mmCIF file of C-alpha atoms and ligand atoms in Angstrom:
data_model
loop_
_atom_site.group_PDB
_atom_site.id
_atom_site.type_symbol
_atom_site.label_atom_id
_atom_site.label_comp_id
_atom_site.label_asym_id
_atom_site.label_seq_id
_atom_site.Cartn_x
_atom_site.Cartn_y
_atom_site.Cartn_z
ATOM 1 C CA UNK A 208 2.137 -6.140 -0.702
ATOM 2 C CA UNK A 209 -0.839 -8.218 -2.395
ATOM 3 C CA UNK A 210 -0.242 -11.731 -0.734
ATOM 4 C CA UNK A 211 -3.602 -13.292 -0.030
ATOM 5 C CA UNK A 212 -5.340 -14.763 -3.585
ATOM 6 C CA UNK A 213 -8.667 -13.791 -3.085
ATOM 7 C CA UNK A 214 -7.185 -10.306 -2.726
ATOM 8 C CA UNK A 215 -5.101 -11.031 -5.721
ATOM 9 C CA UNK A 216 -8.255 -11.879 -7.432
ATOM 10 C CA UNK A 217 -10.154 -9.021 -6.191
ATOM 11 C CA UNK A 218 -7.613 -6.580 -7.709
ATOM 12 C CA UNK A 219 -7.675 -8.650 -10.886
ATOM 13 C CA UNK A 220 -11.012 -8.471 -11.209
ATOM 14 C CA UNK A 221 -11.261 -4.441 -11.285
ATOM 15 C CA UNK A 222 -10.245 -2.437 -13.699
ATOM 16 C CA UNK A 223 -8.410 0.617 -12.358
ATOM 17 C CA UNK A 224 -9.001 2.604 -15.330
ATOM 18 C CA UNK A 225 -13.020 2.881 -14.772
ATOM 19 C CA UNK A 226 -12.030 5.312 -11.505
ATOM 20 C CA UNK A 227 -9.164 6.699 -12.628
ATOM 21 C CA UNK A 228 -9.864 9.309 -15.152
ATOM 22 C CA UNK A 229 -5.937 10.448 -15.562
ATOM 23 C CA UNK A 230 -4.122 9.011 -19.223
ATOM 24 C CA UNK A 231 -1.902 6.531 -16.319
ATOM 25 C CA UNK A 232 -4.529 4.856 -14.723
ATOM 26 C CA UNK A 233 -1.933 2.207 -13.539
ATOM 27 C CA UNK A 234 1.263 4.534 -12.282
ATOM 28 C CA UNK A 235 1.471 3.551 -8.429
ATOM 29 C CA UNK A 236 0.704 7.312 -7.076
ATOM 30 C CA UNK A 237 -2.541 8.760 -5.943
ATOM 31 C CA UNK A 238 -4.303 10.805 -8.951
ATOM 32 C CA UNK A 239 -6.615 13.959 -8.822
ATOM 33 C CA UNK A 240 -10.005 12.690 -9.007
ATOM 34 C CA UNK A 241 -11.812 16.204 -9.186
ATOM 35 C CA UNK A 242 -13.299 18.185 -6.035
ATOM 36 C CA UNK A 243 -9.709 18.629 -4.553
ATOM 37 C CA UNK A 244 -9.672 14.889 -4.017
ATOM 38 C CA UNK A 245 -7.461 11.809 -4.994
ATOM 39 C CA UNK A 246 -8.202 8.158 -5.615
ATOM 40 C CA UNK A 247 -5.275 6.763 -3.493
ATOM 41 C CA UNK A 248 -2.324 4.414 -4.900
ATOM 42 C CA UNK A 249 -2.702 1.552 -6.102
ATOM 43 C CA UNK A 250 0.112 -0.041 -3.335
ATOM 44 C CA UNK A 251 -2.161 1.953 -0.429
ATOM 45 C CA UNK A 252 -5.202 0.442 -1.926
ATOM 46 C CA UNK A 253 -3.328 -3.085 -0.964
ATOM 47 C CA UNK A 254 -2.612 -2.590 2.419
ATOM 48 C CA UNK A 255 -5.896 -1.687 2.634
ATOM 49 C CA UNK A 256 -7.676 -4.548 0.887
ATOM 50 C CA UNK A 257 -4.811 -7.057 3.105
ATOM 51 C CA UNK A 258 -5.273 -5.129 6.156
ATOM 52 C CA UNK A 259 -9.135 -5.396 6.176
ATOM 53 C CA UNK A 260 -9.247 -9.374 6.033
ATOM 54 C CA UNK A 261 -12.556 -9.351 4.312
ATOM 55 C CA UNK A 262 -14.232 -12.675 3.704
ATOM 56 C CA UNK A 263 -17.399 -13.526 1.258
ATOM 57 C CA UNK A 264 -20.215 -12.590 2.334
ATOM 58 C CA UNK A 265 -18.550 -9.938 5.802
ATOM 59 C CA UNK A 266 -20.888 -6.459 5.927
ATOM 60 C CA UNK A 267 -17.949 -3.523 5.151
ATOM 61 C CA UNK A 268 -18.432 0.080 5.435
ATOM 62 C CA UNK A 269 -16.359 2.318 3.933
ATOM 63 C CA UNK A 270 -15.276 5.799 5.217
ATOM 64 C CA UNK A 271 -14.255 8.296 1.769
ATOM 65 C CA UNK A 272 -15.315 6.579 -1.215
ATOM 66 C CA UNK A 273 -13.987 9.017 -3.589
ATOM 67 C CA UNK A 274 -13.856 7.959 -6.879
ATOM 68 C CA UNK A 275 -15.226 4.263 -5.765
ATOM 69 C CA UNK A 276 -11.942 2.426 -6.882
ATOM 70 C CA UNK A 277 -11.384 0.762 -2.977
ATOM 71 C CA UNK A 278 -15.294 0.082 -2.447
ATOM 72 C CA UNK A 279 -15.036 -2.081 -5.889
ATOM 73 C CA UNK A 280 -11.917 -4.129 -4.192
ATOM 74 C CA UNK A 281 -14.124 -4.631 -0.968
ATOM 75 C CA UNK A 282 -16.750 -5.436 -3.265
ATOM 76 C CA UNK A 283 -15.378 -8.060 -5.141
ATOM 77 C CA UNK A 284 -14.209 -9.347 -1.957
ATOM 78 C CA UNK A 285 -17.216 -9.058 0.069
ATOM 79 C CA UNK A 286 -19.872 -10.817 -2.690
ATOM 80 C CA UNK A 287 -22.509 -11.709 -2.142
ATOM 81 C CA UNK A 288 -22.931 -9.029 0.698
ATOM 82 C CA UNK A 289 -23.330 -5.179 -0.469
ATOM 83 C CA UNK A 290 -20.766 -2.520 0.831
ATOM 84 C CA UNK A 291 -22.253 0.661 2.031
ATOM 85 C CA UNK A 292 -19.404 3.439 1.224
ATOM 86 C CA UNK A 293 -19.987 7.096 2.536
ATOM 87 C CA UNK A 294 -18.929 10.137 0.000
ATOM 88 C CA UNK A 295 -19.054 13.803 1.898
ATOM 89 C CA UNK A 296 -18.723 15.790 -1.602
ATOM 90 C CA UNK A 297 -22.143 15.173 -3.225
ATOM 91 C CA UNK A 298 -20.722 15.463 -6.474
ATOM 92 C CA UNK A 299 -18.051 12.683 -5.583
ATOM 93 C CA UNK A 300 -21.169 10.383 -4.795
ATOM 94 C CA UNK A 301 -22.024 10.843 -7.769
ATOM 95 C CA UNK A 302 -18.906 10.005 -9.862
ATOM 96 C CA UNK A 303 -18.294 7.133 -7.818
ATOM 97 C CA UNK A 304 -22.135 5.792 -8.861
ATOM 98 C CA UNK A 305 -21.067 6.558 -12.027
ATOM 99 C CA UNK A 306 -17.488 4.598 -12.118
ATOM 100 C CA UNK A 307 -18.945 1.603 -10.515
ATOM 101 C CA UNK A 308 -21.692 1.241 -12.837
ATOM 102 C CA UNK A 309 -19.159 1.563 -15.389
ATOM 103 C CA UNK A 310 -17.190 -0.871 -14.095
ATOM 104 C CA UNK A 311 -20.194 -3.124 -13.581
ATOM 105 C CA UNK A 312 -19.918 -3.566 -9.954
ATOM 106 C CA UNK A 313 -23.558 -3.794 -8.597
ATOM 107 C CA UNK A 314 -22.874 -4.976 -4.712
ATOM 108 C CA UNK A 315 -21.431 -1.070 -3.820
ATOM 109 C CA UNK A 316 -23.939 1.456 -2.607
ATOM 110 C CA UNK A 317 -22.993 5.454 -2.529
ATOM 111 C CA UNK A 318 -24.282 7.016 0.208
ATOM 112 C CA UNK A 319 -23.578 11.079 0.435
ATOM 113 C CA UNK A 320 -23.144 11.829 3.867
ATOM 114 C CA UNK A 321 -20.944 12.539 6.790
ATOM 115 C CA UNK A 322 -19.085 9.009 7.518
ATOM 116 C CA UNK A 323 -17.641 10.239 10.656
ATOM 117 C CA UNK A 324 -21.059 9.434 11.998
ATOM 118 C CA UNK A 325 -20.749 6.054 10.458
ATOM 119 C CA UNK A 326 -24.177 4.855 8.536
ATOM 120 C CA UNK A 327 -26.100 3.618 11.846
ATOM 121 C CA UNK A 328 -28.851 2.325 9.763
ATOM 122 C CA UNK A 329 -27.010 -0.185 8.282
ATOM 123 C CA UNK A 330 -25.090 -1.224 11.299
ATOM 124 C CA UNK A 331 -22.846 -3.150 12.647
ATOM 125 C CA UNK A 332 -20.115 -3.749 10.349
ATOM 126 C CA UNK A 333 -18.052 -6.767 10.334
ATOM 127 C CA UNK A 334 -15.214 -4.108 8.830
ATOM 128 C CA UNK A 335 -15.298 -0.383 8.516
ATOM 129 C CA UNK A 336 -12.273 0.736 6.133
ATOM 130 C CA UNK A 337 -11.827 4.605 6.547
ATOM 131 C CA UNK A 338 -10.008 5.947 3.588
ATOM 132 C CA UNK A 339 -9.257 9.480 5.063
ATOM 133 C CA UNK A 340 -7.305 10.724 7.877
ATOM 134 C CA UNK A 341 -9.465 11.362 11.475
ATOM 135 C CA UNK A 342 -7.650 13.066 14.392
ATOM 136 C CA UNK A 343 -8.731 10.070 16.460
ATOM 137 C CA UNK A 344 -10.681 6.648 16.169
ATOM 138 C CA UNK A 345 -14.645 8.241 15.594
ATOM 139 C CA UNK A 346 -16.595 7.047 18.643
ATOM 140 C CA UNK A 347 -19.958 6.295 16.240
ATOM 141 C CA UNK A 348 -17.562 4.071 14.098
ATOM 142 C CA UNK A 349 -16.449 1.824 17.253
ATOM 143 C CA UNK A 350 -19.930 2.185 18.373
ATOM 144 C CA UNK A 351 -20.882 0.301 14.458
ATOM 145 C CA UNK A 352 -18.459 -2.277 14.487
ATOM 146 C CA UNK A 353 -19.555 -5.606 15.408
ATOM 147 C CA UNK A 354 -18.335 -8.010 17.558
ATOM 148 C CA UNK A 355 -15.436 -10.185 15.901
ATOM 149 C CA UNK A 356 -15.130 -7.385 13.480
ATOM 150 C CA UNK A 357 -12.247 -4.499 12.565
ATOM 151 C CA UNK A 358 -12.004 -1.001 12.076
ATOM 152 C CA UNK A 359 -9.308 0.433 9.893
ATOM 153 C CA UNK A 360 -8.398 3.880 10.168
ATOM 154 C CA UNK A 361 -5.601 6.281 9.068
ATOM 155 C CA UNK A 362 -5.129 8.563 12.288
ATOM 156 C CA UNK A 363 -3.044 11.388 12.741
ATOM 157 C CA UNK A 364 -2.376 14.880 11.061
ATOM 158 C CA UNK A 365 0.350 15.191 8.048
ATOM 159 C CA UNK A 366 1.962 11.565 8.563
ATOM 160 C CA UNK A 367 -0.193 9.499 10.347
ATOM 161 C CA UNK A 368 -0.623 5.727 11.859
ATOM 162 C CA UNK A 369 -2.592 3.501 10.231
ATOM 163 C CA UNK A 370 -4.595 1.822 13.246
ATOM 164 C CA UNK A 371 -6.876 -1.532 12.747
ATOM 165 C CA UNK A 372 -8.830 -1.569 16.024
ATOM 166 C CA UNK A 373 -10.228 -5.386 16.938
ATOM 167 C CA UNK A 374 -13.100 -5.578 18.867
ATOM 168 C CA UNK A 375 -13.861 -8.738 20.845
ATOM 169 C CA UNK A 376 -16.562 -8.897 23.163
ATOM 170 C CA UNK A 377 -16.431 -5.662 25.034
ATOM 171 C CA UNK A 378 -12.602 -5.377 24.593
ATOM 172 C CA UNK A 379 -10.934 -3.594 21.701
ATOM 173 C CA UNK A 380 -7.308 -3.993 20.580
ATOM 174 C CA UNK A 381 -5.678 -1.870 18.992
ATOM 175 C CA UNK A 382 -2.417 -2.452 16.179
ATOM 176 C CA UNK A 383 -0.534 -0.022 14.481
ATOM 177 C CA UNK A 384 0.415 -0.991 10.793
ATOM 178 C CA UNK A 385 2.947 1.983 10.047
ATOM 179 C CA UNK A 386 2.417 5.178 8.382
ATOM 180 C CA UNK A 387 0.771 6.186 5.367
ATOM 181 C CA UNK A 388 -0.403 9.734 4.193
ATOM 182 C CA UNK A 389 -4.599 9.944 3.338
ATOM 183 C CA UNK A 390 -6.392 13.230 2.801
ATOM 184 C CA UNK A 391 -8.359 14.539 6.166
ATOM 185 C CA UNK A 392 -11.327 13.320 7.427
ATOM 186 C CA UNK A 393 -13.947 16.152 7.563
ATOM 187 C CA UNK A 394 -17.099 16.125 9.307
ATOM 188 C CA UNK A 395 -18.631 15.585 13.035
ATOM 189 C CA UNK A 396 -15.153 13.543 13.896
ATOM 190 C CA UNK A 397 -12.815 14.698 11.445
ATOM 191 C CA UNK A 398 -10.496 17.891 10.948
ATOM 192 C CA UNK A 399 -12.490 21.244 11.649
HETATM 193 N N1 LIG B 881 -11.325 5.401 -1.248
HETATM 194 C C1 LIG B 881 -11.173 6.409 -2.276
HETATM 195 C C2 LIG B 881 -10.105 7.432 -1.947
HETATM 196 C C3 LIG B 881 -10.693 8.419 -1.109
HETATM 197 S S1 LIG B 881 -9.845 9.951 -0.826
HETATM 198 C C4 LIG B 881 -10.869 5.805 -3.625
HETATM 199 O O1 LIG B 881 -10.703 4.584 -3.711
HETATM 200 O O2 LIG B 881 -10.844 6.548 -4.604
HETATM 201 C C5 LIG B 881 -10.751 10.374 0.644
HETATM 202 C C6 LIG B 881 -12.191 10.730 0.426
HETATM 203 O O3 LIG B 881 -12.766 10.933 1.717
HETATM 204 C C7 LIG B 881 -12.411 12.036 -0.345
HETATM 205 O O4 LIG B 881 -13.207 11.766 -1.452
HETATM 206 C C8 LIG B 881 -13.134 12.928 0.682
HETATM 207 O O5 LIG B 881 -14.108 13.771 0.095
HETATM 208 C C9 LIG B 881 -13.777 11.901 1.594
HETATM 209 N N2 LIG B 881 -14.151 12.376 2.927
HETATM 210 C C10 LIG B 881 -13.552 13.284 3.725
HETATM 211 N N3 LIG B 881 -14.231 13.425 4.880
HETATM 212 C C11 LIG B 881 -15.303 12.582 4.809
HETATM 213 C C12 LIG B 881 -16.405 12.304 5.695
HETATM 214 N N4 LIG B 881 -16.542 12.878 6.883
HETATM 215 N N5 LIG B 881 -17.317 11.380 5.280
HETATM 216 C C13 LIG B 881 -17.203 10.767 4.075
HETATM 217 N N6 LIG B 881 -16.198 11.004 3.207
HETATM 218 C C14 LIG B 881 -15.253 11.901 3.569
#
């Protein structure tokens, strides 16, 4: 699944363990990360990090940063930009502050909010990477992506598609990439 180096890199360069707080940090399943809530798997983590072509330097947003494992990838692949990451359990915010101080990532900012809304202060996004499943694409999160840029998103209920949505000049395109199973997306734009 990894293929590209820098993402190699990237994965190389974060230790699972810091988010992880199971005894198998490095089994390839998602893991309960407290508040009903799972840091995904380690193989859904890499079709993520491949999926979301980010290059040094690209502004990412991400959707469900949970216990901060995926912002830290997006990090590391991002530098020198920061990655804004949007946590709707306050007290998941905080353990994912926690982890990626731990794990000495300092280009990652927590934000507790509703990501459905997107963060429009920090718009556009070269790449928005939304870790949790939405019934549809969220209109603000099309509305933040910038031109050139991608949006991935998990969409469906159960089983769902995971969709990366191009936008070029006023069009958008949109690919599926083949299923995949993410908690919901709650919120504005998420599961009621
Ligand atoms: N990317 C995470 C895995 C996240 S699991 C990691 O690497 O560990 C999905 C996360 O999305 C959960 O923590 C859940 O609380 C969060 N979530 C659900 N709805 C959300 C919303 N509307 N805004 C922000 N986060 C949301």
């Amino acid at each position: 699944l990894l293929r590209t180096p820098r993402v190699i890199d990237a994965f190389r360069s974060v230790d699972r363990a810091h988010f992880c707080p199971g005894p198998y940090p490095y089994v390839d399943s998602p893991q309960p990360i407290g508040h009903g809530q799972t840091i995904s798997a380690p193989h859904m983590v890499a079709i993520m990090s491949e999926a979301a072509r980010v290059d040094e330097g690209t502004s990412v947003l991400e959707v469900g940063g949970g216990s901060g494992y995926q912002a830290a990838i997006l990090g590391a692949l991002a530098a020198p930009s920061t990655v804004h990451t949007v946590e709707y359990v306050p007290g998941l915010a905080e353990v994912a502050r926690s982890n990626l101080a731990r794990a000495g990532v300092a280009n990652v900012v927590v934000h507790f909010g509703d990501g459905s809304l997107g963060l429009p202060e920090h718009a556009p996004f070269d790449r928005i990477v939304v870790t949790c499943a939405a019934p549809a694409v969220p209109p603000p999160l099309l509305e933040q992506l910038a031109d050139g840029g991608c949006l991935l998103v998990p969409v469906g209920k159960g089983f769902q598609d995971l969709i990366r949505v191009s936008r070029d000049g006023g069009r958008t395109r949109s690919e599926d990439l083949g299923g995949c199973v993410f908690v919901p997306l709650r919120g504005e734009h998420g599961f009621r």
